[in-house]
C-alpha positions as a printed Julia matrix, in Angstrom:
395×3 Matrix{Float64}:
 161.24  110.3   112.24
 164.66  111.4   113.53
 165.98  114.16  115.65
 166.1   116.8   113.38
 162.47  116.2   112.28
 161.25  116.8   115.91
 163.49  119.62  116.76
 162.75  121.49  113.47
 158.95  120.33  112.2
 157.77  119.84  115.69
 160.02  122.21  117.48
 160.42  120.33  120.17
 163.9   121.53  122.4
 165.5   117.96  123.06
 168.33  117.67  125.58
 172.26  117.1   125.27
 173.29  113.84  126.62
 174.02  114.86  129.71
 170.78  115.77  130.77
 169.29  112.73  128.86
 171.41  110.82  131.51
 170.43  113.02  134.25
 166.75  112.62  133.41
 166.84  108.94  133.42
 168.83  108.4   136.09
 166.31  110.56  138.38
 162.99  108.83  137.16
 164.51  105.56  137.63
 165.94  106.25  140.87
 162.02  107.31  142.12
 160.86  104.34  140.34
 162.42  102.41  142.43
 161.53  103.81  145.45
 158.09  104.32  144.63
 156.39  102.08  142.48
 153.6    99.92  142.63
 153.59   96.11  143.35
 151.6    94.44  140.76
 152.34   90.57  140.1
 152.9    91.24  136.34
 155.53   93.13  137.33
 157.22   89.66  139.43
 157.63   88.36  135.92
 159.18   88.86  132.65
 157.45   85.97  131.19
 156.58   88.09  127.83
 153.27   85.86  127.99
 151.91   87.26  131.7
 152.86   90.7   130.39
 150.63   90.52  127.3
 147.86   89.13  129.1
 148.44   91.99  131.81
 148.75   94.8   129.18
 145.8    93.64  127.09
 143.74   93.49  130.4
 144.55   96.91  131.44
 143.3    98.59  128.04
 140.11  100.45  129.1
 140.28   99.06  133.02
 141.66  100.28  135.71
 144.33   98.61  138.15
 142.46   98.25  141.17
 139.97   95.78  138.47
 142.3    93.9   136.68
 144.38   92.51  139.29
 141.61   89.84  140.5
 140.9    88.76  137.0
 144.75   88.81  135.98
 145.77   86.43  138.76
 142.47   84.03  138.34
 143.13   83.92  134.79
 146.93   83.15  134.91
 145.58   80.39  137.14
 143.11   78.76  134.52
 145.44   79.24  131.47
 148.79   79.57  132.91
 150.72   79.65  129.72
 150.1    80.26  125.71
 149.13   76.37  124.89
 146.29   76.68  127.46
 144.75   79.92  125.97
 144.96   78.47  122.42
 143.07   75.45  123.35
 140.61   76.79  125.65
 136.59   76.97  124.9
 135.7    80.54  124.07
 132.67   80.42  125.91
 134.62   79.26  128.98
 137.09   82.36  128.2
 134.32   85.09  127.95
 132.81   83.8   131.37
 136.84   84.32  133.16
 136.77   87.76  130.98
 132.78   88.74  132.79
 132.71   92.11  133.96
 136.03   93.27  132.11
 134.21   94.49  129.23
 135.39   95.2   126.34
 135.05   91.52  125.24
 137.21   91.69  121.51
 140.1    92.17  123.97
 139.72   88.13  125.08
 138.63   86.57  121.43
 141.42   88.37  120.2
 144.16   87.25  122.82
 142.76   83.31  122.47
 143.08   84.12  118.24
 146.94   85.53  119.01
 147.85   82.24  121.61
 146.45   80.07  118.37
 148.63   82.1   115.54
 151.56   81.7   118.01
 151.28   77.65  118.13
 151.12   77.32  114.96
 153.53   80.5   113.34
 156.23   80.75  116.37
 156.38   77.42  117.08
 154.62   78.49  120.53
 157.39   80.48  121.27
 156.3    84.47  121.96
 157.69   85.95  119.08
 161.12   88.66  120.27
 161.0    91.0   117.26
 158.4    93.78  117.77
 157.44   93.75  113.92
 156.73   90.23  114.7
 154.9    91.0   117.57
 152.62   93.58  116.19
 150.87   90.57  113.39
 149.51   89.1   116.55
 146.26   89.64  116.65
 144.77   92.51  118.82
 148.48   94.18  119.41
 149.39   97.58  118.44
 152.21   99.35  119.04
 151.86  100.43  122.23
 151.41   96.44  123.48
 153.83   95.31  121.23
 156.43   98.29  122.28
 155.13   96.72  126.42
 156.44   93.36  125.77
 159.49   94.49  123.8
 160.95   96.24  126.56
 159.26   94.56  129.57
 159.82   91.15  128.88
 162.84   91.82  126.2
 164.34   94.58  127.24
 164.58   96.15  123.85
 164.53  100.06  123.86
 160.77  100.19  122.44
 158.49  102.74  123.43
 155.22  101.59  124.88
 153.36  104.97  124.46
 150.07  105.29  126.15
 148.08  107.99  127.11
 149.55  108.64  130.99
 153.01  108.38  128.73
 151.83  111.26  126.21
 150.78  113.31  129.05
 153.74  113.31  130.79
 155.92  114.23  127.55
 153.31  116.8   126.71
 154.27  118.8   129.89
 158.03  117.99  130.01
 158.64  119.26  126.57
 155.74  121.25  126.22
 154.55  119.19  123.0
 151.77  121.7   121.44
 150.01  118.27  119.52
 146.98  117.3   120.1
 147.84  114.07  121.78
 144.06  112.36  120.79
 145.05  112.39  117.26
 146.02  109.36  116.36
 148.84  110.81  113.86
 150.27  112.48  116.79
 151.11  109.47  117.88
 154.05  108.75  116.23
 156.06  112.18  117.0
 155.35  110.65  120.73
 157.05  107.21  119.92
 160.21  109.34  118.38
 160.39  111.07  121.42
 160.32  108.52  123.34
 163.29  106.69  121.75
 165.29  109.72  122.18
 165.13  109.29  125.94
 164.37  105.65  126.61
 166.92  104.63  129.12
 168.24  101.57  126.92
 169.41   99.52  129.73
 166.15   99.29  131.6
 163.53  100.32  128.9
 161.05   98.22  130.31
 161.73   99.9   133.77
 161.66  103.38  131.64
 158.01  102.96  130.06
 156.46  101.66  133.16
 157.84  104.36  135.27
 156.4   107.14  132.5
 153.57  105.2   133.11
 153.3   105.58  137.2
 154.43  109.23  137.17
 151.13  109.96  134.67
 149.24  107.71  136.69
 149.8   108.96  140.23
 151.34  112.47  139.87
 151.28  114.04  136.04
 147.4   113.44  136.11
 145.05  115.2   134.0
 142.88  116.64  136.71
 144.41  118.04  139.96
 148.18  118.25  139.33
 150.62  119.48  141.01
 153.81  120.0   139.19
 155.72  121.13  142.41
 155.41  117.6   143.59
 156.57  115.64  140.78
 160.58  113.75  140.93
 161.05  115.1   137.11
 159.95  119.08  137.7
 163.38  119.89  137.63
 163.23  118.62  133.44
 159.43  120.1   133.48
 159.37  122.62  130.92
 155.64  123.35  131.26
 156.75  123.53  135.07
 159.66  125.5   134.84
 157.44  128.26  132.32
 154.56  128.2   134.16
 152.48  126.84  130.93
 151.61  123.12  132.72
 147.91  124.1   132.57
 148.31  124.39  128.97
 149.4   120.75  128.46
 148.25  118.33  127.08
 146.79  119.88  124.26
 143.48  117.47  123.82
 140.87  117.85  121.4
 137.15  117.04  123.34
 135.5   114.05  123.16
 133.0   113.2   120.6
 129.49  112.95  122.77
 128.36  109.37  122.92
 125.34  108.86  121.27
 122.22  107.85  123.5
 120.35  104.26  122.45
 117.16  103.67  124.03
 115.91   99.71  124.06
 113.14   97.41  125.72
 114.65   94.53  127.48
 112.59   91.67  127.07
 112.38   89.61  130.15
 110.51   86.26  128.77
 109.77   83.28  131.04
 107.48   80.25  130.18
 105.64   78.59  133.01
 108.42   76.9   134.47
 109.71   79.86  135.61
 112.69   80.25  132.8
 114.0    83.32  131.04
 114.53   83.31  127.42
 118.14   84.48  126.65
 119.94   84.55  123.32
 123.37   84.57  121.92
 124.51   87.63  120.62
 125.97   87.37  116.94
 129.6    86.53  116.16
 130.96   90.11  115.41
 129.74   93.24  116.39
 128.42   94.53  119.45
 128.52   91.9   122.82
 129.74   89.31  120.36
 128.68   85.65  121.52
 127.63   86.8   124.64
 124.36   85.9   126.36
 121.56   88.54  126.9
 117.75   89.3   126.88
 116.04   90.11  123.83
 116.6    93.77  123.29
 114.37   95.33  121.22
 115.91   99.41  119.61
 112.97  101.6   120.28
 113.75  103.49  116.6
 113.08   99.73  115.46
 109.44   99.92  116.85
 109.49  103.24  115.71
 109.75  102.54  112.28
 107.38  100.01  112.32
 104.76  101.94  114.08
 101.37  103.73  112.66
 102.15  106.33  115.2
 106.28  106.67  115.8
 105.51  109.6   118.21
 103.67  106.93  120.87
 107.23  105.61  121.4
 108.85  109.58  121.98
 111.26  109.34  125.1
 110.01  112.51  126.61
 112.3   114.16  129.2
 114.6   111.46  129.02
 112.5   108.66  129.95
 109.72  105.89  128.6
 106.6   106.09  130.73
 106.07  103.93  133.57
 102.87  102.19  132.08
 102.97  101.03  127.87
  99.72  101.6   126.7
  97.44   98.57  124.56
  98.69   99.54  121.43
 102.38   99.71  121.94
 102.39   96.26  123.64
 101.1    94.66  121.23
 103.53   95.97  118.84
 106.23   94.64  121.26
 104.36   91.2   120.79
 104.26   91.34  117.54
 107.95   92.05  117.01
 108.56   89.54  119.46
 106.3    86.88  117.62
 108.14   87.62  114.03
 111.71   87.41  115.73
 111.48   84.6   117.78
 108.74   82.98  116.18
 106.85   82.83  119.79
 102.88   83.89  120.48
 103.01   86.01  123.94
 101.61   88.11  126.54
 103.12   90.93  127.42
 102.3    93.13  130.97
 102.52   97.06  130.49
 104.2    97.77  133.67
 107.95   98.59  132.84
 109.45   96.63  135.56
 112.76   98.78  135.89
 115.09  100.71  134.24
 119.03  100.58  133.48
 122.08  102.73  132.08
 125.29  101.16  130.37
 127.56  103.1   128.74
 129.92  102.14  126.0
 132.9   104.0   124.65
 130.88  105.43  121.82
 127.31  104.6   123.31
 124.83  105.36  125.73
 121.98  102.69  126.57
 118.92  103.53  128.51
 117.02  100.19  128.86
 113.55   99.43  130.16
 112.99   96.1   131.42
 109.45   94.58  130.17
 108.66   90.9   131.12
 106.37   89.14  129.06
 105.1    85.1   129.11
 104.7    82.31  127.04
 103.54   79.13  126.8
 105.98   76.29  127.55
 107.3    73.4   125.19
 107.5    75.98  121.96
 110.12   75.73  119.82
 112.94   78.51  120.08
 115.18   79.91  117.81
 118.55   78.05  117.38
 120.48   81.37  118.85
 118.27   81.73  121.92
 117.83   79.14  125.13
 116.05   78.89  128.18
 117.59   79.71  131.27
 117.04   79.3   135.0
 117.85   82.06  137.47
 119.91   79.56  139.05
 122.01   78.62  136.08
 123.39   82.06  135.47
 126.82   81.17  136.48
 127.1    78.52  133.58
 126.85   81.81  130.88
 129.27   84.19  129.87
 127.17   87.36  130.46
 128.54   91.34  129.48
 128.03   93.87  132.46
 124.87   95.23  131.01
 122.93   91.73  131.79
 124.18   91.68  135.44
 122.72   94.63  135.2
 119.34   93.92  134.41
 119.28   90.77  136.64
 119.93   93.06  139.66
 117.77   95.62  138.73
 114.89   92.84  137.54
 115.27   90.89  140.97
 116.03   93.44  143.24
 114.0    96.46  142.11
 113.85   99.52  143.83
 111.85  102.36  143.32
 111.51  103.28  139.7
């Protein structure tokens, strides 16, 4: 996509070169003054970057600087990452969510040993058959670390250019993307690009935000066409959200008479992959299997308090043809928690149940001691039910 395509398809009014200058001259020059000290930004190791921009996907700053530093600390360079124990890896990445994120950075540090030579690869094409990169990471390291005049176009970026050049796209269409990226390289300042993108970056961030902006306040308003029209509350143009949908499960909080907690391995892809959680049982699953699927109705947005006969021993028998293990199970729900995912919302009822000891277990599951928890790699939602299992309030 060139010039004339976003002038004439997109009608976009781009500047002469004098205010191109004048533009990046001024956000550079508040840049400087202004932004914020985060170690990633002490390096230009491309390395640190990726692990910093890959962090930062779905979490904010405040989060990932903790996890950044521990983890530059336990795998302080690509060799590390490629040889480290993925269950090791998901227990640094707990409470970061979004667990593909870390698989797919070890899978990258593996396909750079043995394709680059363990070298970080320079040319962005290159960059972008890493695993887990995209163009906005790959554009990051490009200009960060390489100081090659790549846009790194993210969603505080698209904002920003949105109101500048009053962009009428709907910047959550992925197609949209692109016209983004071309604008972008028409202003990229190409002697500090890396400077350029993070800057776009602070400015949506701390000042171009999407909810209480001021546009009077911002070092570019002077280049603000949205600002300079009056039309600012018109930008970005964003299509709403699709609603999450809602998930409702039974947690199944097993313990033989030593006191231990069955817990089992999630599969390989999907969902939580390889991480460690209580059986969780879909209530549609019990549904389906039920005589009477309107016993397990969620009415007014919650599961009563107290199962009656019937549905637990449907949970047992479930339980029994999954895990292969007789047990009891009380009809007090024992607690209640909410996770949301990106495209889900989980409502889970904790519901502990017994068995007797010295059974054998399936191959994915294990039994685990309260006091051993540190020694799994658990997602958010189990700390979850841990804290709301052992520390219940009122339900």
């Amino acid at each position: 996509m060139d010039r004339k395509d976003l002038e004439e398809k997109y009608g976009i009014d781009l500047w002469d070169d004098q205010t191109r200058q004048d533009f990046r001259e001024t956000l550079l020059a508040w840049y400087d003054q202004e932004k914020r000290d985060l170690p990633w930004r002490q390096t230009k190791d491309p390395y640190k970057i990726w692990v910093s921009e890959i962090m930062l996907q779905q979490t904010q700053v405040a989060t990932v600087i903790p996890y950044y530093e521990k983890f530059i600390q336990t795998y302080p360079d690509i060799k590390s990452l490629a040889e480290s124990n993925e269950d090791d890896l998901l227990r640094l990445w707990q409470g970061l969510g979004y667990y593909s994120r870390a698989r797919n950075m070890r899978q990258a540090a593996q396909q750079i040993m043995e394709d680059y030579g363990g070298h970080f690869p320079k040319d962005p094409k290159e960059i972008k058959k890493l695993k887990g990169i995209g163009p906005y990471t790959s554009g990051a390291i490009a200009s960060m670390a390489f100081d090659q005049a790549e846009p790194a176009v993210d969603g505080n970026l698209m904002r920003v250019l949105a109101r500048v050049f009053e962009v009428d796209l709907d910047v959550k269409k992925s197609s949209n993307r692109k016209v983004f990226e071309a604008l972008t390289k028409e202003i990229i300042d190409p002697d500090r690009p890396g400077d350029f993108n993070q800057a776009m970056m602070d400015l949506g961030a701390t000042i171009s935000t999407p909810k209480n902006y001021n546009p009077e306040l911002s070092p570019i308003k002077e280049f603000d066409q949205s600002y300079l029209n009056d039309t600012w509350r018109r930008y970005p143009v964003a299509s709403s959200n699709k609603k999450a949908k809602k998930e409702v499960y039974l947690a199944l909080l097993v313990k033989d008479k030593d006191g231990d907690y069955l817990v089992e391995k999630r599969p390989a892809k999907g969902l939580l992959a390889n991480l460690w959680l209580f059986p969780i049982i879909n209530l549609e699953d019990l549904k389906q299997a039920s005589q009477d699927p309107e016993s397990w109705q969620v009415k007014q947005g919650a599961l009563q308090e107290v199962l009656d006969q019937d549905q637990v021993n449907q949970v047992q028998a479930y339980f029994k043809d999954h895990y292969h293990l007789p047990s009891q199970f009380n009809q007090q729900v024992q607690g209640q928690v909410s996770h949301a995912f990106s495209h889900l919302n989980w409502s889970i009822y904790l519901l502990e149940g017994q068995v007797d000891s010295g059974q054998a277990i399936p191959d994915q599951c294990e039994w685990l001691s309260p006091d051993q928890r540190e020694a799994y790699a658990f997602p958010k939602v189990q700390e979850k039910i841990w804290e709301t299992y052992f520390n219940p309030s009122l339900f």
